[in-house]
Every structure is written in C-alpha cells, then in structure tokens.
Coordinates of C-alpha atoms and ligand atoms in Angstrom, one line a residue:
M1 CA 15.0 14.5 -4.5
T2 CA 12.0 13.9 -2.3
K3 CA 11.9 10.5 -0.7
K4 CA 9.2 8.0 -1.5
I5 CA 6.8 7.3 1.3
A6 CA 5.6 3.7 1.9
L7 CA 3.0 2.3 4.3
I8 CA 3.3 -1.3 5.3
T9 CA 0.4 -3.0 7.1
G10 CA 1.6 -6.1 9.0
I11 CA 5.1 -4.6 9.4
T12 CA 5.7 -6.8 12.5
G13 CA 5.1 -10.0 10.6
Q14 CA 7.6 -12.1 8.6
D15 CA 7.3 -10.3 5.3
G16 CA 6.7 -6.8 6.8
A17 CA 10.1 -7.1 8.7
Y18 CA 12.0 -8.0 5.5
L19 CA 10.2 -5.5 3.3
A20 CA 10.8 -2.7 5.8
R21 CA 14.5 -3.4 5.7
L22 CA 14.5 -3.5 1.9
L23 CA 12.6 -0.2 1.6
L24 CA 14.8 1.6 4.2
K25 CA 17.9 0.4 2.2
K26 CA 16.2 1.9 -0.9
N27 CA 16.0 5.3 1.0
Y28 CA 12.2 5.2 1.5
I29 CA 10.4 6.8 4.4
V30 CA 8.7 3.8 5.9
H31 CA 5.5 3.9 7.9
G32 CA 4.1 0.7 9.6
I33 CA 0.9 -0.1 11.3
I34 CA 1.2 -2.1 14.5
R35 CA -1.4 -3.6 16.8
K36 CA -1.7 -2.8 20.4
S37 CA -0.6 -5.9 22.3
S38 CA -0.1 -6.6 26.0
S39 CA 3.3 -8.2 25.2
F40 CA 5.9 -7.0 22.7
N41 CA 5.0 -7.8 19.1
T42 CA 7.8 -5.8 17.5
G43 CA 10.6 -8.4 17.9
R44 CA 11.1 -8.9 14.2
I45 CA 11.8 -5.1 13.7
N46 CA 13.8 -4.4 16.8
D47 CA 17.0 -3.9 14.8
I48 CA 15.5 -1.2 12.6
Y49 CA 13.5 0.5 15.3
Q50 CA 14.2 4.2 15.6
E51 CA 13.6 6.2 18.8
P52 CA 10.7 8.8 18.5
F53 CA 12.8 11.9 18.8
I54 CA 15.9 11.2 16.6
K55 CA 16.6 13.5 13.7
K56 CA 16.2 12.3 10.1
K57 CA 13.9 9.6 11.2
S58 CA 12.9 7.2 8.4
L59 CA 10.8 4.6 10.2
F60 CA 7.5 5.6 11.8
L61 CA 5.1 3.2 13.6
H62 CA 1.4 3.9 14.1
Y63 CA -1.1 2.0 16.2
G64 CA -3.9 0.7 14.1
D65 CA -5.9 -2.3 13.1
L66 CA -7.4 -3.5 9.8
T67 CA -10.7 -4.0 11.5
S68 CA -11.0 -0.3 12.0
F69 CA -11.5 2.1 9.1
A70 CA -10.9 5.1 11.3
S71 CA -7.4 3.9 12.4
I72 CA -6.4 3.1 8.8
N73 CA -7.8 6.3 7.4
S74 CA -6.2 8.5 9.9
V75 CA -2.7 7.2 8.9
I76 CA -3.4 7.3 5.1
S77 CA -4.9 10.8 5.2
E78 CA -1.9 12.1 7.2
I79 CA 1.0 10.5 5.4
K80 CA -0.5 10.3 1.8
P81 CA 1.8 7.3 0.9
H82 CA 3.2 6.7 -2.6
E83 CA 3.0 2.9 -2.0
V84 CA 0.9 0.8 0.3
Y85 CA 1.8 -2.8 0.9
N86 CA -1.1 -4.6 2.5
L87 CA 0.6 -7.5 4.3
A88 CA -1.5 -7.6 7.5
A89 CA -3.7 -10.6 7.9
Q90 CA -4.8 -13.4 10.1
S91 CA -2.5 -15.6 8.0
H92 CA -2.9 -19.0 9.5
V93 CA -5.1 -21.4 7.5
M94 CA -5.9 -23.8 10.4
V95 CA -6.8 -20.8 12.7
S96 CA -9.1 -19.5 10.0
F97 CA -11.3 -22.7 10.5
K98 CA -11.5 -21.9 14.2
N99 CA -12.0 -18.1 13.7
P100 CA -13.6 -17.6 10.3
E101 CA -15.5 -14.4 11.1
Y102 CA -12.5 -12.5 12.5
T103 CA -10.3 -13.9 9.6
S104 CA -12.8 -12.5 7.1
D105 CA -13.1 -9.1 8.8
V106 CA -9.3 -8.6 8.8
N107 CA -8.3 -10.3 5.5
A108 CA -11.3 -9.3 3.3
L109 CA -12.9 -6.2 4.7
G110 CA -9.5 -4.9 5.9
T111 CA -8.4 -4.7 2.3
L112 CA -11.6 -2.9 1.3
R113 CA -11.0 -0.4 4.2
I114 CA -7.6 0.5 2.8
L115 CA -8.8 0.9 -0.8
E116 CA -11.7 3.0 0.3
S117 CA -9.4 5.2 2.3
I118 CA -7.2 5.7 -0.8
R119 CA -10.3 6.6 -2.8
Q120 CA -11.9 8.9 -0.2
N121 CA -8.6 10.8 0.2
K122 CA -8.5 11.3 -3.6
L123 CA -5.2 9.5 -3.8
E124 CA -6.2 7.3 -6.8
K125 CA -3.5 8.8 -9.0
K126 CA -0.8 9.0 -6.3
T127 CA -0.9 5.8 -4.2
K128 CA 0.1 2.4 -5.6
F129 CA -1.4 -0.6 -3.7
Y130 CA 0.0 -4.1 -3.3
Q131 CA -2.3 -6.9 -2.1
A132 CA -0.8 -10.0 -0.4
S133 CA -2.7 -12.6 -2.4
T134 CA -1.9 -16.3 -2.0
S135 CA -1.6 -19.7 -3.6
E136 CA -4.4 -20.7 -1.2
L137 CA -6.7 -19.2 -3.9
F138 CA -6.1 -22.3 -6.1
G139 CA -7.4 -24.9 -3.6
N140 CA -6.7 -28.4 -5.0
P141 CA -6.1 -27.7 -8.6
K142 CA -6.4 -30.2 -11.4
F143 CA -3.3 -28.8 -13.2
K144 CA 0.3 -29.8 -12.2
S145 CA 1.4 -26.2 -11.7
Q146 CA -0.6 -23.1 -11.0
S147 CA -0.2 -19.8 -12.9
E148 CA -2.3 -16.6 -13.3
K149 CA -4.6 -18.5 -15.6
T150 CA -5.5 -21.3 -13.2
P151 CA -9.0 -21.1 -11.9
F152 CA -9.5 -20.4 -8.2
Y153 CA -11.3 -22.8 -5.8
T154 CA -10.6 -21.8 -2.2
R155 CA -10.9 -24.5 0.5
S156 CA -10.7 -22.5 3.7
P157 CA -12.1 -19.4 5.4
Y158 CA -8.5 -18.0 4.9
G159 CA -8.5 -18.7 1.2
T160 CA -12.0 -17.3 0.8
S161 CA -11.2 -14.1 2.7
K162 CA -8.2 -13.6 0.4
L163 CA -10.4 -14.3 -2.7
F164 CA -12.5 -11.3 -1.8
S165 CA -9.4 -9.2 -1.5
Y166 CA -8.0 -10.4 -4.8
W167 CA -11.2 -9.3 -6.5
I168 CA -11.8 -6.0 -4.6
T169 CA -8.2 -5.1 -5.6
K170 CA -9.0 -5.7 -9.2
N171 CA -12.4 -3.9 -8.8
Y172 CA -10.7 -0.7 -7.5
R173 CA -8.1 -0.8 -10.2
E174 CA -10.7 -1.1 -13.0
S175 CA -13.3 1.2 -11.4
Y176 CA -11.1 4.1 -10.1
G177 CA -7.8 3.7 -12.0
I178 CA -5.8 2.9 -8.9
F179 CA -2.5 1.2 -9.5
A180 CA -3.6 -1.8 -7.5
A181 CA -1.8 -5.2 -7.9
N182 CA -2.0 -8.7 -6.5
G183 CA 1.1 -10.7 -5.8
I184 CA -0.2 -14.4 -5.8
L185 CA 2.6 -15.7 -3.6
F186 CA 3.3 -19.3 -2.8
N187 CA 4.5 -20.3 0.6
H188 CA 7.6 -18.4 1.7
E189 CA 9.6 -19.1 4.8
S190 CA 12.6 -17.7 6.7
P191 CA 14.2 -17.7 10.2
L192 CA 11.5 -15.0 11.0
R193 CA 8.6 -17.3 10.1
G194 CA 5.8 -17.6 12.7
E195 CA 6.4 -20.6 14.9
T196 CA 3.1 -22.3 14.2
F197 CA 3.8 -22.7 10.4
V198 CA 5.1 -26.1 9.5
T199 CA 8.6 -25.2 8.3
K200 CA 9.5 -23.2 11.4
K201 CA 7.8 -25.7 13.6
I202 CA 10.1 -28.4 12.1
S203 CA 13.4 -26.3 12.1
K204 CA 12.8 -25.1 15.7
G205 CA 11.5 -28.5 16.9
L206 CA 14.4 -30.5 15.5
S207 CA 16.9 -27.9 16.7
N208 CA 15.4 -28.2 20.2
I209 CA 15.5 -32.0 20.1
Y210 CA 19.2 -31.8 19.0
L211 CA 19.9 -29.4 21.9
K212 CA 18.0 -31.7 24.2
K213 CA 15.4 -29.1 25.0
Q214 CA 12.5 -31.1 23.6
K215 CA 11.9 -34.8 23.1
I216 CA 9.1 -35.2 20.5
L217 CA 7.8 -33.0 17.6
Y218 CA 4.1 -33.5 17.0
I219 CA 3.1 -32.9 13.4
G220 CA 0.1 -33.2 11.1
N221 CA -0.1 -34.3 7.4
L222 CA 3.4 -35.5 6.4
D223 CA 2.4 -36.0 2.7
S224 CA 1.1 -32.5 2.0
M225 CA 3.3 -30.8 -0.7
R226 CA 4.2 -27.1 -0.9
D227 CA 6.3 -24.9 -3.1
W228 CA 8.5 -23.2 -0.5
G229 CA 10.6 -20.1 -1.3
H230 CA 12.4 -17.6 0.9
A231 CA 10.7 -14.5 2.2
K232 CA 13.7 -12.3 1.3
D233 CA 13.3 -13.2 -2.3
Y234 CA 9.6 -12.7 -2.2
V235 CA 9.5 -9.2 -0.6
Y236 CA 11.8 -8.1 -3.4
A237 CA 9.2 -9.3 -5.9
Q238 CA 6.5 -7.4 -4.0
W239 CA 8.5 -4.2 -4.4
L240 CA 9.1 -5.0 -8.1
I241 CA 5.4 -5.4 -8.7
L242 CA 4.8 -1.8 -7.6
Q243 CA 7.7 -0.5 -9.8
Q244 CA 6.1 -1.7 -13.1
K245 CA 4.5 0.6 -15.6
K246 CA 1.1 -1.1 -15.3
P247 CA -0.5 -3.0 -12.4
L248 CA -0.3 -6.8 -12.9
D249 CA -1.4 -9.7 -10.9
L250 CA 1.5 -12.1 -10.8
V251 CA 2.3 -15.5 -9.4
I252 CA 5.6 -15.7 -7.4
S253 CA 6.9 -19.2 -6.7
T254 CA 10.0 -21.4 -7.1
G255 CA 8.4 -24.0 -9.4
R256 CA 9.5 -26.9 -7.1
K257 CA 7.5 -28.7 -4.5
Y258 CA 8.4 -30.9 -1.6
S259 CA 6.4 -32.8 1.0
V260 CA 6.4 -32.0 4.7
R261 CA 8.2 -35.4 5.1
D262 CA 10.9 -34.2 2.7
F263 CA 11.3 -31.0 4.7
I264 CA 11.8 -33.0 7.9
E265 CA 14.3 -35.4 6.2
R266 CA 16.4 -32.5 4.8
C267 CA 16.5 -30.7 8.2
C268 CA 17.6 -34.0 9.8
K269 CA 20.3 -34.3 7.1
Y270 CA 21.5 -30.8 8.1
L271 CA 21.9 -32.2 11.7
G272 CA 23.8 -35.3 10.4
W273 CA 20.8 -37.6 11.2
R274 CA 19.0 -40.2 9.2
I275 CA 15.3 -40.5 10.1
F276 CA 13.3 -43.7 9.7
W277 CA 9.5 -43.9 9.4
N278 CA 7.1 -46.4 10.9
G279 CA 3.3 -46.9 10.9
K280 CA 0.5 -45.1 9.0
G281 CA -1.8 -42.1 9.5
V282 CA -2.1 -41.0 13.1
N283 CA 0.0 -44.0 14.1
E284 CA 3.0 -42.9 12.0
Y285 CA 6.2 -41.8 13.8
G286 CA 9.8 -41.0 12.9
Y287 CA 12.8 -42.3 14.8
L288 CA 16.5 -42.1 14.9
I289 CA 18.9 -44.9 15.6
L290 CA 21.6 -43.5 18.0
K291 CA 24.0 -45.8 19.7
N292 CA 21.9 -48.8 18.7
K293 CA 18.9 -47.3 20.3
K294 CA 15.6 -46.5 18.6
I295 CA 14.7 -42.9 19.6
K296 CA 11.2 -41.6 18.6
I297 CA 11.4 -37.9 17.7
I298 CA 8.4 -37.3 15.4
Q299 CA 4.8 -38.3 16.1
V300 CA 1.8 -37.6 13.8
S301 CA -1.1 -36.1 15.7
A302 CA -4.7 -35.6 14.4
K303 CA -4.8 -32.3 16.2
Y304 CA -2.9 -30.8 13.2
F305 CA -5.2 -32.3 10.5
R306 CA -7.4 -29.7 8.8
P307 CA -11.1 -29.9 8.0
N308 CA -10.1 -29.5 4.3
E309 CA -6.5 -29.9 3.1
L310 CA -4.7 -28.7 0.0
N311 CA -2.7 -31.7 -0.9
S312 CA -0.2 -30.3 -3.4
L313 CA 0.7 -26.9 -4.7
K314 CA 3.4 -25.9 -7.2
G315 CA 3.6 -22.5 -8.9
D316 CA 4.4 -21.5 -12.4
S317 CA 5.9 -18.0 -12.2
S318 CA 7.2 -17.7 -15.8
L319 CA 5.1 -14.5 -16.4
A320 CA 6.6 -12.8 -13.3
K321 CA 10.1 -13.9 -14.3
R322 CA 9.6 -12.2 -17.7
K323 CA 7.9 -9.1 -16.5
L324 CA 9.9 -8.4 -13.4
K325 CA 13.2 -9.8 -14.7
F326 CA 13.3 -11.6 -11.4
K327 CA 15.7 -14.3 -10.1
L328 CA 15.5 -16.2 -6.9
K329 CA 18.6 -16.3 -4.7
Y330 CA 17.5 -19.2 -2.5
N331 CA 16.6 -22.9 -3.1
I332 CA 15.1 -25.3 -0.5
D333 CA 18.5 -26.4 0.9
K334 CA 19.8 -22.8 1.3
L335 CA 16.5 -21.9 3.0
I336 CA 16.8 -24.9 5.4
E337 CA 20.5 -24.1 6.1
E338 CA 19.5 -20.5 7.2
M339 CA 16.6 -21.6 9.3
M340 CA 18.4 -24.4 11.0
S341 CA 21.5 -22.4 11.8
Y342 CA 19.3 -19.6 13.2
D343 CA 17.3 -22.0 15.4
L344 CA 20.4 -23.8 16.6
K345 CA 22.1 -20.6 17.6
N346 CA 18.9 -18.6 18.1
K347 CA 20.6 -15.6 16.5
K348 CA 19.3 -12.9 14.3
S349 CA 19.3 -13.2 10.5
Ligands
NAP1 P1 2.5 -13.0 9.4 O1 4.0 -13.2 9.8 O2 1.5 -13.8 10.0 O3 2.3 -11.4 9.7 C1 1.0 -10.9 9.7 C2 1.0 -9.5 10.1 O4 -0.3 -9.0 10.1 C3 1.6 -9.3 11.5 O5 2.3 -8.0 11.5 C4 0.3 -9.1 12.4 O6 0.5 -8.3 13.5 C5 -0.6 -8.3 11.4 N1 -2.0 -8.4 11.7 C6 -2.8 -9.4 11.9 N2 -4.0 -9.1 12.2 C7 -4.1 -7.7 12.1 C8 -5.1 -6.7 12.2 N3 -6.3 -7.1 12.6 N4 -4.7 -5.4 12.0 C9 -3.5 -5.1 11.7 N5 -2.5 -5.9 11.6 C10 -2.8 -7.3 11.8 O7 2.3 -13.1 7.8 P2 3.5 -13.2 6.7 O8 3.9 -14.6 6.5 O9 4.4 -12.1 6.9 O10 2.6 -12.9 5.4 C11 2.3 -11.5 5.0 C12 1.1 -11.5 4.1 O11 1.2 -12.3 3.0 C13 -0.2 -12.0 4.8 O12 -1.3 -11.2 4.4 C14 -0.4 -13.4 4.4 O13 -1.7 -13.8 4.4 C15 0.2 -13.3 2.9 N6 0.8 -14.5 2.4 C16 1.8 -15.1 3.1 C17 2.4 -16.2 2.5 C18 3.5 -16.9 3.2 O14 3.8 -18.0 2.8 N7 4.2 -16.3 4.2 C19 2.1 -16.6 1.2 C20 1.1 -15.9 0.5 C21 0.4 -14.9 1.1 P3 1.0 -9.0 14.9 O15 2.5 -9.1 14.7 O16 0.6 -8.1 15.9 O17 0.4 -10.4 15.0
F7E2 O1 1.1 -25.6 6.3 C1 0.9 -29.2 6.7 C2 -0.4 -28.4 6.6 O2 0.6 -23.9 8.0 C3 1.7 -26.2 5.2 C4 0.5 -19.3 5.1 O3 1.6 -18.5 5.1 O4 1.1 -20.4 3.0 C5 0.8 -20.6 4.4 O5 -0.3 -21.5 4.5 C6 1.3 -27.6 5.1 C7 -0.2 -27.9 5.2 O6 1.2 -23.2 5.6 C8 1.6 -29.4 10.2 O7 -1.6 -29.3 6.7 C9 1.6 -30.7 8.6 O8 -0.6 -28.8 4.2 O9 2.9 -24.1 7.1 P1 1.5 -24.2 6.9 P2 -0.1 -23.1 4.7 O10 -1.3 -23.7 5.3 O11 0.3 -23.7 3.3 C10 0.0 -19.9 2.3 C11 0.5 -19.7 0.9 C12 -0.5 -18.6 2.9 O12 -1.0 -17.7 2.2 C13 -0.7 -18.7 4.4 O13 -0.8 -17.4 4.9 O14 1.9 -28.4 6.2 N1 1.2 -29.5 8.1 N2 1.8 -30.7 9.9 C14 1.2 -28.6 9.1 N3 1.0 -27.3 9.2 C15 1.1 -26.7 10.4 N4 0.9 -25.4 10.4 N5 1.5 -27.4 11.5 C16 1.7 -28.7 11.5 O15 2.0 -29.3 12.5

C-alpha cells in the first residue's frame, strides 16, 4: 500500500511537533516547512529528526516561509501531498498588537498562498487542507459557551487575521471543491508550549521559584478565563477532521474554563504550596508563608495587559464529539501534572 503524504506548516511549533509524531506513528511520509533561523528552532522535533541520507526516510524538512508563495509552491508542487495541515502562524495575541502587519501577512495571506498553490497545481481533488482556526474568532461572546453557531467578533489583529483564513478556507471549499476544513480550537497547552504563553510561563516560573532559580513571576490579567486542553488530544482531533467523508468546521474544546489565578493555585498545589493574594489590579501580588515568613512570588504587571482582552471563553464541542467520536484523555490537573513535572525535571515529554 502506498503511504499517505502529509505536509505540516509550523512543524517546529507545539502542535506541529505532536502532529508529526502522530502521523509518523500512523505510517505517513511527513514533510515539514521550517524557517531559516540563526539559532536552532527544531528543538521540539529533535527526537524524530532523521539524517538526510538514511534509507526509508519518512520525515523531510524544507526551508520555507508562509510570507513567500514561491517557497510554499515549490514544496507543494514537488511532493503533491494528500493532506496539508496549516499550523504555521504568528500565534501570540499580544505580539499581534505590536506587529499587526506581519501577523496578517503570515496568518491571513499565508493561508491563501497555500490554498492557491493547491489550486494552481490542480490538486483540488487530491489534497485535503486543515486550517488552524481559533476560539479567538469569538471575541467576548454573549453566550456562556461557544459552538460552531456562535457569531464571530474578533478583538485582536491575531483574531482578525485568523478570521480571514477561516473564510478563505470555506471559500476555496465552496468555489473549487477542495476538502478544506477549519478546526476551531480552544487553548491547548503541553510541556512543549511556547514559553511566553500564560500556562507555560506559570509552570516554568513556579518551577524555577521552587528550584530557587527565580524569585518573582510577573503576570498580567489574573481573572481572565480560558478553556485549556492538551495539545496531544487536540492534534488527534486535527487528524480526525481530515479523515471525515465531508469537510466540516468543528469546535474542539474541553467545555470547562478556569481563570489564570486558578491555574496558578493548581500549580502551587502540585508543589505542596498554598498561595495567598493581596491587593488589587496592578498592585495585586501572591505570596507564600514559609517558616512564618511572607514570601512574595507573584506580582501583577501592566506590561502584560492587552489593549483589548477576551475575558472568558468556554467551548461547546458537542458536534465534534458526535462527528469525530472523539474523547479527551486529559483534564486540567493531568495537564498541569505533566507540565510541572517536565519543568521541574526539564526532561522531554
Ligand atoms: P506555535 O507553537 O507558536 O507554532 C507556530 C509555528 O509556526 C512554528 O513552527 C513557527 O516557526 C511557525 N511559523 C511562524 N511564522 C512562520 C512563517 N512566517 N512561515 C512559516 N512558519 C512560521 O503555535 P501552536 O501553539 O503550535 O499552534 C499551532 C497553530 O494553531 C497556530 O496557527 C495557532 O495560531 C493555532 N492555534 C493555536 C491554539 C493553541 O492554544 N495552541 C489554539 C487555536 C489555534 P518557528 O518555530 O520558527 O517560530
Ligand atoms: O493568554 C492572560 C492573557 O497568551 C491567555 C494562543 O495559542 O490561545 C492562545 O491565545 C490569557 C489571556 O493565550 C499573562 O491576557 C495573564 O487572557 O496564554 P495566552 P491566548 O491569548 O488565549 C488561542 C486560542 C490562540 O489561538 C492563540 O494562538 O492569559 N495572561 N497574564 C497572560 N498571557 C500571557 N501570554 N502572559 C502573561 O503574563
């Protein structure tokens, strides 16, 4: 049987690394697009890296960038993939306020470049396309939980760039018959999460404080609420979305939400600590009482407040559960346990 060929943009990112492992296990030939960088950016895929000249190679890396049609098109025209997972993005919401033009070029036009390449290479009937859409599309919704029916109202350049991609994916599906689907994924985390996202910042920061490598963790909005799942569960959903008979846009979430404050308290509990809070707004801080001494370990800093915040998100993924027959293996405490143990030991997961 001929092996399926998959192309992953963003293979060096959190999801790309988990998805590549999953597809290799499923016997795919996996191609990934990586960016040229002056320092190593392949740390998350070191363990699956294959030397260029080995026989029966199943993982191939290509230099490319979503801002360049030529680089994307040369890979797609050469490998003619059965499945493309578009995971590459400038994925940080706060950074998107600082760098809105670049964010839009990569996250919005980058998606269009891939879809155009599929079309121009006449791969409409062969290549299935997955778009990494996001709960950021919902903004600050009126409804308690968000499903495929919830109206979009993006609140950041990141969200708006992803809104373009959501629609262009649907446009190419409807206009050219491409199997193109959006996974509207809520926040998902793991030991491989980028260190400037809040969960990893907390697990790493508290681990460092525990190991006496750091004194204080500076943080932004403590009361913001998110629906946090595990990236391993969510990349499995990405694969399932492309295995369906028809392309569907589906919400993937846990259906539970927690505040940033909750997340900190649960990580502290893992360390055997109880945290106390004092003050309000930028004057709020968190402290421990150790040997009768008050020790400040968390300080709120306005530096991490956003020009426009999403206060509370919680997904309703009942449609995905029905269509994909999909079950989550992780809950928040299992996720925290894995992240904390990784950061304390700094070992691979
Ligand atoms: P991530 O860890 O930030 O990874 C992003 C990847 O995109 C990295 O491999 C990065 O390369 C690559 N990239 C960035 N700019 C690029 C460019 N111009 N050309 C080519 N590659 C580029 O993100 P993630 O958490 O794995 O998320 C995967 C996708 O899902 C993203 O599109 C994100 O927006 C979306 N999403 C994420 C979540 C979540 O909670 N994680 C939720 C919903 C949607 P470098 O390694 O070189 O930086
Ligand atoms: O922030 C608050 C912050 O940066 C979560 C991306 O993967 O998920 C992610 O976007 C919340 C926000 O993720 C800090 O204000 C408090 O309310 O971890 P985050 P995000 O913005 O939700 C969506 C679904 C994506 O699609 C994105 O690609 O935590 N917060 N203090 C903080 N956030 C950060 N980063 N740093 C803080 O110190």
